[in-house]
Phi, psi and omega in degrees: 000170164197180206231132179249143151218139203266099182282147200278151172235092159335062188315135179281163170306138162251154165238148188217126176252151181250008145228162165232033174199141171230149184240123185222177185229153190326134158079349196290206196256145166312149183228111169307135155232122183267108179242153173284137179230127196205164168181121206290355191226354131234185179308147167201155157220180180316300193296011181261010203268139166243177169241153161207142183219149183294325183250356171064046200254327174224165182257159175230093181256145201257157156218204167090165171238122172317152357270019163263111171233156199241148187259104182253102190258130181248113184273139168327138203302127150060035153273154171186170210122194184262116133262170188228122169258124180259115172269147179214135178248138178229126176228036193120303176247159180235136178229167167209165177212162187227149177251163156252128161236158162230128189256126186272209165226136173245126177310095186282152175298135165283165218219139164209154181214128165286143161286334174218137167265005165185141195247113175263145185228159136286155185294128160074030176284172174301169170295147180228164179204145202218139174271169186213115184260136198205144196202163173192109178277003188244331199222157185272155196212156184214150171305310189319337185270013185284146168214125199236110172312186180265102175287139170270009162246350198222136149266141172247156181226138180242123156245169180124182167243309169232154191312154352281119180304166180228133181259109187248105220247121176234124192286150177286185204260105173081016194247131157216154183174214170218141153203178177244133184238132174266124182258147204200146167211114181077061163070359181254152197211146173226157164247157188220119206260150185251171164206103187230108169272132192274150190246159178274050182329154194274169164291146177238149185228141191196155166242147173300312197242144174241348189240121189231142193239136164237195184216129170327109189090019179271161211273150200286166175221159184224131186240161184235131153265137180254125185237118193221179178166109203274353183246330163238154171308117141244172200214136142343289195305001197256350145274162206219112158261169202265155152321129173255135176276333169289309196229166175259095188242141171211130198250139175245192171063183176234164185302139016253030198242098184245130188259128163260094198269096204278140154210130184288148179295153189282134193017046168272128158227167172133201193239157178194161162220126168253140180263129163249106195244151161204125183080232167277336199287174187178122169220164191257121193234113179284143198218115189219133177228106173287142221280162162230138180283080185304133198292137162302130163275122167252140189231095169284151188274337162206137200267007183233102178242162199226118172226172183231123183342114175077032156314164167293173158295156157226176218235148182204130161301130166236132191254159171206168176174144178218121188295317206268337192220115211287156200209145182231188208281310192310018186255347214271143180231112193257129187237140190069113188109201188212105173205154170251173180229144167235174159118180182236123179314000000 
């Protein structure tokens, strides 16, 4: 007979993985991997398990109660590629297991951030600008790629080469109210609110001409008085014109185009200023009528006389007039026949 002695050897702990490979997507939710940890000779627990990552693409959290442990694996933000996780168990002796991980790349959307999401204006106010911060970890982007939705109350312009970009907002003339603009890049957008407070604009008045010349007894002329008020109801009849000593003046038309017809009065010449006004609004129209030497006028009381041979003389009246030059009967010239004239002017 013989005696056999078997010397005890402390076996190391063992990690047993159900899966040896894991596929994930960039920025995907955490994934749990179940594994077993055991030691035939010594006590071992899930808390004895640690991890290391070759390329630091993931974070691992160990939980569970031996022998059933859980590794919760979370991709780090925006990380992708291949990595290897080494699970280590240490209870005095060590054991390990490896898990291969492949994280596929996902094209992340661009990000956009406005320095302000609300702008306040008054009607016809000056421009305002805000900064627009943009970024894209997967693709190069520029300010030129920013899109701004069309506004009914404003115009917009984006300037700059790289982030932060500058968005300039200009209220359109005589517009007021509120609206929202969408500022976007690569499918990502932010909303910009706009409030434009109404302002009561003053009426405006201007003349198509401010200096007009006529010839005495000349033809009529027409000028346009442009009279407008974007906020209040007005009419051409609201305009007042000073009296003219040289012209006959009439006013007609519908705002904003009011027509002023000017006709020289008979035998009037000289210069004057006609004032067109409405409230505080006032425009001056300078008038010059150049004199013209009118011909003298002669009028016979009869244009035909009948006589018999050796008849007595007959008399007719001759009326003469000249608005520009003094005339007398002595200025009358007779031609043909035997006649004479007498009298004074």
